[in-house]
Short mmCIF file of C-alpha atoms and ligand atoms in Angstrom, two decimals:
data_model
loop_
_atom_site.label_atom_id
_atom_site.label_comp_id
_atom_site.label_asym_id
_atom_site.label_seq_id
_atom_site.Cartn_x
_atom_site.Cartn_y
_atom_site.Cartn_z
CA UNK A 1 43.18 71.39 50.43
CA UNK A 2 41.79 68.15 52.17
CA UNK A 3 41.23 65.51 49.25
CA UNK A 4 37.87 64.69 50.66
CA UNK A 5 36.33 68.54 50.09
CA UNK A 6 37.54 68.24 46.71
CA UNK A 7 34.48 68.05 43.75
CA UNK A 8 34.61 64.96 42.04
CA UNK A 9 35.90 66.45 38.73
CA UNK A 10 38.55 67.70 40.23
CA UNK A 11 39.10 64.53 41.80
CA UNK A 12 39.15 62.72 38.47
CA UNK A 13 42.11 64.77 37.77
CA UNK A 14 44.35 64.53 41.11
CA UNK A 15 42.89 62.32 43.15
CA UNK A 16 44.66 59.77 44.75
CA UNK A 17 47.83 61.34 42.79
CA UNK A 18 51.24 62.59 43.69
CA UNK A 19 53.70 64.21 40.72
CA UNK A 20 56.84 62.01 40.73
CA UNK A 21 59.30 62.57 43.16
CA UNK A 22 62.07 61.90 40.32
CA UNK A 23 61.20 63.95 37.44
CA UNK A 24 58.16 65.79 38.44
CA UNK A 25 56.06 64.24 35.81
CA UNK A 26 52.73 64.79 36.26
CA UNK A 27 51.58 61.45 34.64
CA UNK A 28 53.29 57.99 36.43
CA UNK A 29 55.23 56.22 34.50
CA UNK A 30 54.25 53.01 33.00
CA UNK A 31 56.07 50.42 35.04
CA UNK A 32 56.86 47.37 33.34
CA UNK A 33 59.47 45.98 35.23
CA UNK A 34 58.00 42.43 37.21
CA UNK A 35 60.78 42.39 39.64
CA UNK A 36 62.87 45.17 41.82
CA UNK A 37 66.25 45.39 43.54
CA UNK A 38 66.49 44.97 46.98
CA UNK A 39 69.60 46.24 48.81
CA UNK A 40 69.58 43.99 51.20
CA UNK A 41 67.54 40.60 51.60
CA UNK A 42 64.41 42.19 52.20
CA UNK A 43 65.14 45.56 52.80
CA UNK A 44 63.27 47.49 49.39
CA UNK A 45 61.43 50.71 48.51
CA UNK A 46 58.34 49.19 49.00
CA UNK A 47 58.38 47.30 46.02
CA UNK A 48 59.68 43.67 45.59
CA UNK A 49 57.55 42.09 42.54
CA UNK A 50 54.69 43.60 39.92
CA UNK A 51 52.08 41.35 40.92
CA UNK A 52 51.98 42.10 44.38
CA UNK A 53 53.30 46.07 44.07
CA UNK A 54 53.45 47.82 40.60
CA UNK A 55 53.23 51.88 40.84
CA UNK A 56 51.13 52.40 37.46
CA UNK A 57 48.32 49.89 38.67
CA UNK A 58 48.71 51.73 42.56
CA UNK A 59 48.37 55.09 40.72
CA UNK A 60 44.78 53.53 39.34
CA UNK A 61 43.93 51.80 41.95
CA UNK A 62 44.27 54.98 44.36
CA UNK A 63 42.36 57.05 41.94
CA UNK A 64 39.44 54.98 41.88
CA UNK A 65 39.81 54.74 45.63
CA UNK A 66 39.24 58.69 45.78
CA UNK A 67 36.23 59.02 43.42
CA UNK A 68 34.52 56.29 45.32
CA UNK A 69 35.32 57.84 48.82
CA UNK A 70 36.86 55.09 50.26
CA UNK A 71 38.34 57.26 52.86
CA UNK A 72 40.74 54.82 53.66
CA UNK A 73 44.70 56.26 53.98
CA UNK A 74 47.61 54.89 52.61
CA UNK A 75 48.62 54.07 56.04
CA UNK A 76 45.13 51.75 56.65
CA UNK A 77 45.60 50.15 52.83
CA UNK A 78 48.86 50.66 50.47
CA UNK A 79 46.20 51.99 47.84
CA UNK A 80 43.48 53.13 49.85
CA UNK A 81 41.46 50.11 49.73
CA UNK A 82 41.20 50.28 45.80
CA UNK A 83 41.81 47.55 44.32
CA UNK A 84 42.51 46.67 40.14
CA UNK A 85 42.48 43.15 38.11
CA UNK A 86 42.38 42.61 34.27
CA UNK A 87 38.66 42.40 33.73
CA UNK A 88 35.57 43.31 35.77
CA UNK A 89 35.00 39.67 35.79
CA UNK A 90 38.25 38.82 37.22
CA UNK A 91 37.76 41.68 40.05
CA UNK A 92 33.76 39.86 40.39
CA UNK A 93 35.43 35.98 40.98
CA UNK A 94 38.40 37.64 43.54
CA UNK A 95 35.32 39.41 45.27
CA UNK A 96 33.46 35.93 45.28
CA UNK A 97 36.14 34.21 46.96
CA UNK A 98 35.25 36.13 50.56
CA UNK A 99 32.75 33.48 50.29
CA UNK A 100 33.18 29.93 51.77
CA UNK A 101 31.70 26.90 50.72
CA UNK A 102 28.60 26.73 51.07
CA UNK A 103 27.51 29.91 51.74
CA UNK A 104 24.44 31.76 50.24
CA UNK A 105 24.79 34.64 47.68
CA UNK A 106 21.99 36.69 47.34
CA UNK A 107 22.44 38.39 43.68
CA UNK A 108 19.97 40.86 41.84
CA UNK A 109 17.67 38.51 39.02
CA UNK A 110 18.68 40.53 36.13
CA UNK A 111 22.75 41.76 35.61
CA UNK A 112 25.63 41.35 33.28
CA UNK A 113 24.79 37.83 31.49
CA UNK A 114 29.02 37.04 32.41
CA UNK A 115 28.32 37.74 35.99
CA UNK A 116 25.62 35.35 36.02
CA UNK A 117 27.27 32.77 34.41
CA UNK A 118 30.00 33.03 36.63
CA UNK A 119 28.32 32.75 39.79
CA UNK A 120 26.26 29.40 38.62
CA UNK A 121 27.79 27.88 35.96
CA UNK A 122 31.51 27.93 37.36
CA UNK A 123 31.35 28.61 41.10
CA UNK A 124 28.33 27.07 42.37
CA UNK A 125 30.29 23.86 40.78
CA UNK A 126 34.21 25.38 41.75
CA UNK A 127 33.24 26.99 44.99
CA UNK A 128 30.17 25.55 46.30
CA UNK A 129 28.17 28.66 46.67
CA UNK A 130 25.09 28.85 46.64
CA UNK A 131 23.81 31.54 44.60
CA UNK A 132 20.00 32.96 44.84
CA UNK A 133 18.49 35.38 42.32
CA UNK A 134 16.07 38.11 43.87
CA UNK A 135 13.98 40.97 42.00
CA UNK A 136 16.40 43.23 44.99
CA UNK A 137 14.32 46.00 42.76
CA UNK A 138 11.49 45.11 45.18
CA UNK A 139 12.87 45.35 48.80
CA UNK A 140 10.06 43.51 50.24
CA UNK A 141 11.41 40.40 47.94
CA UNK A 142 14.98 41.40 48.97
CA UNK A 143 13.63 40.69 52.83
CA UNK A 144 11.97 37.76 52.39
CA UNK A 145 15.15 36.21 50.93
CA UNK A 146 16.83 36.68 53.78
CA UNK A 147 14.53 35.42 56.42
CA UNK A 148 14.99 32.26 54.27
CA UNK A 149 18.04 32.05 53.08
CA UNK A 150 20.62 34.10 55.47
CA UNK A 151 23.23 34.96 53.05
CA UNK A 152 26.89 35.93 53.53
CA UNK A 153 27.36 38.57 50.53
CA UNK A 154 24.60 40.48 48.30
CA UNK A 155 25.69 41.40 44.96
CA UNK A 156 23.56 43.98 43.58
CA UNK A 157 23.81 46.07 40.22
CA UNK A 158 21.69 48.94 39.91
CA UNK A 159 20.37 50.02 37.34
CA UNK A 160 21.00 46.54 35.63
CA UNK A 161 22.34 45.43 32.44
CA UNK A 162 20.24 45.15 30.72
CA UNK A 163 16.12 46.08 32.19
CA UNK A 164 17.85 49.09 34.34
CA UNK A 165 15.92 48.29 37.00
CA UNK A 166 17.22 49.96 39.53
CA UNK A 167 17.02 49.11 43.60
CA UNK A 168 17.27 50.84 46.92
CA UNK A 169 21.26 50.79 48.18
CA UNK A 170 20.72 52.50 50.51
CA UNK A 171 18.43 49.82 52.21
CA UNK A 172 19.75 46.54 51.01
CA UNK A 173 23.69 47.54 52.59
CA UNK A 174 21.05 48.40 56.04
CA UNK A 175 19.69 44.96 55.51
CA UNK A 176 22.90 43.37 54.87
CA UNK A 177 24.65 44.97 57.64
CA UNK A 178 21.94 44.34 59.93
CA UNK A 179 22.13 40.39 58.88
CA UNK A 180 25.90 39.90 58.82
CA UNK A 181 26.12 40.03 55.01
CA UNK A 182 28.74 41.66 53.08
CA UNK A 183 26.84 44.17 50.64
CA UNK A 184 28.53 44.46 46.86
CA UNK A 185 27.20 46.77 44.19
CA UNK A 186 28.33 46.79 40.85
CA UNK A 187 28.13 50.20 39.75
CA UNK A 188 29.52 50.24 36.16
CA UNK A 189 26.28 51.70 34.45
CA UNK A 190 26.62 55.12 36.58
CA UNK A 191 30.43 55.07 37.54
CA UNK A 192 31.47 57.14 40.76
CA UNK A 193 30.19 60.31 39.31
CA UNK A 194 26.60 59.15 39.23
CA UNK A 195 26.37 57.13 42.16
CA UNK A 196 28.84 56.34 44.78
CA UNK A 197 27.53 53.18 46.64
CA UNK A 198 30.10 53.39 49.32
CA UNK A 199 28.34 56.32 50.93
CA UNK A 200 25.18 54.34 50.83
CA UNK A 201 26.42 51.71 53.17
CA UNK A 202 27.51 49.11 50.91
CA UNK A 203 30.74 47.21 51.76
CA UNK A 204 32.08 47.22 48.34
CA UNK A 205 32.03 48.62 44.92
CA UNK A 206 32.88 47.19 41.96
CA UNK A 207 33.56 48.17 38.59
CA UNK A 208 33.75 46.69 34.79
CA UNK A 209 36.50 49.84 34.22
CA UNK A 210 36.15 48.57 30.40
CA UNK A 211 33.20 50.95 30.24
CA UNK A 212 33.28 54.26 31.83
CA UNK A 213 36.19 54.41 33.30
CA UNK A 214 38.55 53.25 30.81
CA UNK A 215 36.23 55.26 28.03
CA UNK A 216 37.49 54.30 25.13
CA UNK A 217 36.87 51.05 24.18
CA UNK A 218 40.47 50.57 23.75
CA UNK A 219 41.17 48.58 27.38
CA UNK A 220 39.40 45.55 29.60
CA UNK A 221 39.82 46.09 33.25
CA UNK A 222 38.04 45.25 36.99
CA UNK A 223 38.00 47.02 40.26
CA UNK A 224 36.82 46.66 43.64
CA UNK A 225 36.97 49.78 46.38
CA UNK A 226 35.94 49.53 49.83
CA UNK A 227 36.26 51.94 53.35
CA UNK A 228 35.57 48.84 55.22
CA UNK A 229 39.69 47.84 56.77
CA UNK A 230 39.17 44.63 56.88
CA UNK A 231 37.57 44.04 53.97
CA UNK A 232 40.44 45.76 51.96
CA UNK A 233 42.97 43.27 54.03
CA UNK A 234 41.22 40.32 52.54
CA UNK A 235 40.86 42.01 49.49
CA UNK A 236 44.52 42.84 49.22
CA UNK A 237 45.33 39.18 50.11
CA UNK A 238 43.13 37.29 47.48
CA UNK A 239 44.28 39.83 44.61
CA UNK A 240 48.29 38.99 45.60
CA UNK A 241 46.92 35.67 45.85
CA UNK A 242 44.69 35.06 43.03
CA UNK A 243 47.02 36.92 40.74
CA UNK A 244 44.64 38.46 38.43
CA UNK A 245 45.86 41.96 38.65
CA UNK A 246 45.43 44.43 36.28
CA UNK A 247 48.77 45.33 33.62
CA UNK A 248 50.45 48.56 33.43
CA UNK A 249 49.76 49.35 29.79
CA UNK A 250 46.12 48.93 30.76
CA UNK A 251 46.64 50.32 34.01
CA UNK A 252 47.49 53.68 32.61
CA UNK A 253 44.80 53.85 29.77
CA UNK A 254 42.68 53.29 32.67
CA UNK A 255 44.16 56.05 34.63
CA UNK A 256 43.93 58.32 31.77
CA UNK A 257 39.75 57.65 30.84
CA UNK A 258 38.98 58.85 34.61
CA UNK A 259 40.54 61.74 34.08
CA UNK A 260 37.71 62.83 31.82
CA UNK A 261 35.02 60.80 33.38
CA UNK A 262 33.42 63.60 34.70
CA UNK A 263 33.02 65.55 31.72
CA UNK A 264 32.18 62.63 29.76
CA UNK A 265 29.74 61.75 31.99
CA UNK A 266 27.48 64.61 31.97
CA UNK A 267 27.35 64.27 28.03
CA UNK A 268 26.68 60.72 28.10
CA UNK A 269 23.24 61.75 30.32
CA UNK A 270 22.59 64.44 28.76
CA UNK A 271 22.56 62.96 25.41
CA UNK A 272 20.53 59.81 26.71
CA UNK A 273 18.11 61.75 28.38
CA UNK A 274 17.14 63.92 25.15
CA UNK A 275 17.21 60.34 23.16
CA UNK A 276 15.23 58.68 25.71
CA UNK A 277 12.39 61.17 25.23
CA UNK A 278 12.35 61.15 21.98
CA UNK A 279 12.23 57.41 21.64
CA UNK A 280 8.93 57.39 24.20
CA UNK A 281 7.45 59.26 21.99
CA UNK A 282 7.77 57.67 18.92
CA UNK A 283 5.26 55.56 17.54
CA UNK A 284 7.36 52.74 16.12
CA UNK A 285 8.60 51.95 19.60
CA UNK A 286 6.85 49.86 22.80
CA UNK A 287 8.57 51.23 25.57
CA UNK A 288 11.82 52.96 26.70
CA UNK A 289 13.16 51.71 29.90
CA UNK A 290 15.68 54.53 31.43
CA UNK A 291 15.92 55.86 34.76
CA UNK A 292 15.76 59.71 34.16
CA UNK A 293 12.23 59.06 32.73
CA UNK A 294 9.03 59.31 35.01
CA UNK A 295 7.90 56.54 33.53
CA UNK A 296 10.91 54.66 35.10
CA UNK A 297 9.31 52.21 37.97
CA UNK A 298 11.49 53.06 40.14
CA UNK A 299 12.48 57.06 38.82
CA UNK A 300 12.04 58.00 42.36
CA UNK A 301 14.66 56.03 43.90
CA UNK A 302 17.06 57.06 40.68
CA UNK A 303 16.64 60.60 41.15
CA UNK A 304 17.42 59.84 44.88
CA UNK A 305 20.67 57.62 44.64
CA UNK A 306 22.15 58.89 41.42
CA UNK A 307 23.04 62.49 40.10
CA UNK A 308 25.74 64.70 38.46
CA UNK A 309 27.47 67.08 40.97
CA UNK A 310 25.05 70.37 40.03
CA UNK A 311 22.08 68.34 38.99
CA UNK A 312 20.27 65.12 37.64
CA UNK A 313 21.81 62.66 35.27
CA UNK A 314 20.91 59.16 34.79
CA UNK A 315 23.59 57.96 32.69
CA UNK A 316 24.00 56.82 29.35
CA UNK A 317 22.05 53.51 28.89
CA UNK A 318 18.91 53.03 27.38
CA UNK A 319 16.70 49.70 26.55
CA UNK A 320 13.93 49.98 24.44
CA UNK A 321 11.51 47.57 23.04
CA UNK A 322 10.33 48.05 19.46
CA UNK A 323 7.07 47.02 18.23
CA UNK A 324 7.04 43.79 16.04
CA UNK A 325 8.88 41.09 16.11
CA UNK A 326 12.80 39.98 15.91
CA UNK A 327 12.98 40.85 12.38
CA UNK A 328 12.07 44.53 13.26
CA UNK A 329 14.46 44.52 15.91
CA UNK A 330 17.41 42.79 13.18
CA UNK A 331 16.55 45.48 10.35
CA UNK A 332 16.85 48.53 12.92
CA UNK A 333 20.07 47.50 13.73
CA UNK A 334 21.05 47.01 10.57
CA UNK A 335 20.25 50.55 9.41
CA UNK A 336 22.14 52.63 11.92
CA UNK A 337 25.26 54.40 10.87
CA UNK A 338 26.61 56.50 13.47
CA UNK A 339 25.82 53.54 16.20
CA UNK A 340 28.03 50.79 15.77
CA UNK A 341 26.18 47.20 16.53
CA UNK A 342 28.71 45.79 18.83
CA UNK A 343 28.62 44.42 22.39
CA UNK A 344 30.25 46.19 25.41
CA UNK A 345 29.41 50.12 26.51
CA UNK A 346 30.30 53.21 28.14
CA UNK A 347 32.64 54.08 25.62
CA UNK A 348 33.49 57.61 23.71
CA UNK A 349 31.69 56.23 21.08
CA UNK A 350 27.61 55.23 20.61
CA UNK A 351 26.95 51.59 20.96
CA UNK A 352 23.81 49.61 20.27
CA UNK A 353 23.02 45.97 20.63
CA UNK A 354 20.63 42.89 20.64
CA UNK A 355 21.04 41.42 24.65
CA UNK A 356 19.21 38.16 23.76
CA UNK A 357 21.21 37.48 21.23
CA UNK A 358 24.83 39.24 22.19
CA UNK A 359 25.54 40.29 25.84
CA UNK A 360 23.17 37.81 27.17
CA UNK A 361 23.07 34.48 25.58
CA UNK A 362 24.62 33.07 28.36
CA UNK A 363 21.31 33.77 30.50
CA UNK A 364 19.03 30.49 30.04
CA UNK A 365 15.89 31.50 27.81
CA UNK A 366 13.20 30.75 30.64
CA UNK A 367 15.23 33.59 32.41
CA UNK A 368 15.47 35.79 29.67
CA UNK A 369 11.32 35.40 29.60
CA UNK A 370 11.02 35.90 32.83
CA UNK A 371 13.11 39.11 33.19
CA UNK A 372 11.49 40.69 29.91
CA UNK A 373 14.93 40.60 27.68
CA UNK A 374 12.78 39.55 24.36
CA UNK A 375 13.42 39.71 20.74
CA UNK A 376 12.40 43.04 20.73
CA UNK A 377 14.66 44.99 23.66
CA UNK A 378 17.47 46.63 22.25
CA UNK A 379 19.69 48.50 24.15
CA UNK A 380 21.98 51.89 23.41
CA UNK A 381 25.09 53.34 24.91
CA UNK A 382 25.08 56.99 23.97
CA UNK A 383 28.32 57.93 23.12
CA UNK A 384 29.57 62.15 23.37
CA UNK A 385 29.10 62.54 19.73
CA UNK A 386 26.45 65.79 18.21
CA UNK A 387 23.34 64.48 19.75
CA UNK A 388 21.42 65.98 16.24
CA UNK A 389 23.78 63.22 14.85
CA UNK A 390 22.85 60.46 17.05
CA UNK A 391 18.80 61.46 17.12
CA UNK A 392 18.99 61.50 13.33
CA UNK A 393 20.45 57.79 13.39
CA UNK A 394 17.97 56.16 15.53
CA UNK A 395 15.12 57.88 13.91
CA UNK A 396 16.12 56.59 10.44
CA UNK A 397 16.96 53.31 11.07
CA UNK A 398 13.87 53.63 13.28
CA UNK A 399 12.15 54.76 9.66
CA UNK A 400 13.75 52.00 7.74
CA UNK A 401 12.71 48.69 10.17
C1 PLP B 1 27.44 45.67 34.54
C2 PLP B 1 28.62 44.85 34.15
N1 PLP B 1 29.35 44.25 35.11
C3 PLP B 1 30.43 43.49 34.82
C4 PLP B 1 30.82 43.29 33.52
C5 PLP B 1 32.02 42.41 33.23
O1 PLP B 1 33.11 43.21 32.93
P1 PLP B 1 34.31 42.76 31.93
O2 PLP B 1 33.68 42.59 30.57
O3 PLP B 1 35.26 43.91 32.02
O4 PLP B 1 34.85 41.49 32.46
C6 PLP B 1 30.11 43.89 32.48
C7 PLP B 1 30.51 43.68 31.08
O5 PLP B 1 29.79 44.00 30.17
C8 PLP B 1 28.98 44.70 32.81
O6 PLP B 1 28.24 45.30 31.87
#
């Protein structure tokens, strides 16, 4: 059966995967070696050296590849245009380095606080970008920009980390294609089984694969995917030459979260979407941002662009903002028991955290204002655990702040 008519949890499983040749196992091996023999100068098995060819990070990287429908063969890209590196950060700065100096980037106003921080406070200085923050939630905004400021690459999360605002793909890769522009989405909130931005028209997808993918909270990894040849040429290029490749211990935990991403996935919304309308209607509580709601501002476009396989499902992130003041916000995180207070998501396990304080600190505090991450937005990873568990955790720290 063709790879591409496969369903997607089937494709967590197999895709991109071949048993090994050798011993039949059904898992690659974890290759540590950095170098390989070569019978003759030159002539090899396709393998000379670990940064540039290493068959546990290829076994990733061509998973990843499959759930994001690159559609690329091994014959067009060695991994079919997937592409791994040892954080989502470190896949973000290879992306960034398409860019020349001087060139515009156009990037969504609110994402990942490290993202940010990247783009302006190392690379505007490093590279000589010139990044641009847009609302890209509001295409009309996303326009404007670039009637004024003709950029060479978009970079847009949706929904973001942490307001889950969510924007149009569909129409900002049109825009971007139309203009020249090469069209990124980070799509680490939904991972491939939510939303595959590839099939939108965007250029690019890119991953933090510390949170859904690898699942656990036990790795840090990046990746990029694209369909677009020449895109995965350059890609391939700056990742030999950059050198920030992803490992193959963390290679394989990697390989091993997808292969229940799918199932994990549909817990993760279906657990968020029970908490999220629970939390909307309590009274202690302001407002719950999350994209499954109709109260969402942009709900339409979410139930549109993302979606489990046999129905809706909006992930597992929601922000909230309590009623009161920092204090209240400190003393509900205090109180919860199954939720652990810690920084990062997407993992097995419920998290819950304080953006203006943790994940975001690194956004300057007129920003923060300005995007609506106060003292009082908190935001929650559902984890897969009894949801009776997790609703009886928020509602009594919820009692006790
Ligand atoms: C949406 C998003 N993108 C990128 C990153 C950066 O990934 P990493 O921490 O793996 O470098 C994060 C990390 O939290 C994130 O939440």
């Amino acid at each position: 059966m063709n790879e591409e008519n496969q369903g997607l949890f089937t494709r967590c499983i197999h895709g991109g995967q071949r048993n090994c040749e050798v011993t039949g196992a059904v898992m690659p091996a974890i290759y540590t070696s950095s170098t390989f023999a070569q019978e003759s100068p030159g002539i090899h098995k396709g393998y000379e050296y670990s940064r540039s060819h290493n068959l546990t990070r290829f076994s990733f990287e061509r998973a990843v590849a499959s759930l994001e429908n690159t559609g690329l063969t091994e014959e067009q890209d060695t991994t079919c245009g997937g592409f791994a590196f040892a954080s989502g950060l470190a896949a973000t700065a290879t992306c960034l380095e398409m860019l020349d100096s001087g060139d515009c980037l156009l990037a969504m106003d609110d994402m990942y606080g490290g993202t940010y921080r990247l783009m302006s406070m190392v690379r505007e200085r490093s590279q000589g970008i010139r990044p641009v923050y847009v609302d890209m939630s509001d295409f009309t905004a996303v326009e404007s920009a670039f009637k004024e400021h003709r950029p060479r690459m978009v970079w847009v999360e949706s929904p973001t980390n942490p307001t889950l605002k969510v924007s149009d793909l569909a129409r900002i890769a049109r825009i971007a294609e139309d203009h020249g522009a090469i069209a990124i989405a980070d799509n680490t909130f939904c991972s491939p089984i939510l939303q595959r931005p590839l099939d939108l028209g965007m250029h690019v997808v890119m991953h933090s694969a510390t949170k859904y993918l690898g699942g656990h909270s036990d790795v840090v990894g990046g990746v990029l995917a694209t369909r677009v040849p020449e895109i995965a040429e350059r890609l391939r290029f700056l990742q030999n030459s950059i050198g920030s490749i992803l490992g193959p211990f963390d290679a394989y935990l990697c390989l091993r979260g997808i292969k229940t991403l799918g199932i994990r996935m549909e817990r993760h919304s279906r657990s968020a979407m029970e908490i999220a309308r629970m939390l909307e209607a309590h009274e202690k509580v302001e407002r719950v941002v999350y994209p499954g709601l109709p109260s969402h501002p942009q709900h339409e476009v979410a139930a549109r662009q993302m979606g489990l396989p046999d129905g809706p499902g909006f992930g597992g992130m929601i922000t909230m903002y309590l009623k009161g003041d920092i204090e209240t916000a400190r003393r509900f995180l205090e109180n919860v028991r199954v939720f652990a207070l810690a920084e990062s998501l997407g993992g097995v396990e419920s998290l819950i955290e304080h953006p203006a304080i943790m994940t975001h600190a690194s956004v300057p505090p007129e920003s923060r204002a300005k995007l609506g991450i106060s003292d009082t937005l908190v935001r929650l990873s559902v984890g897969i655990e009894d949801l009776e568990d997790l609703m009886a955790d928020v509602k009594s720290a919820l009692d006790a702040c």
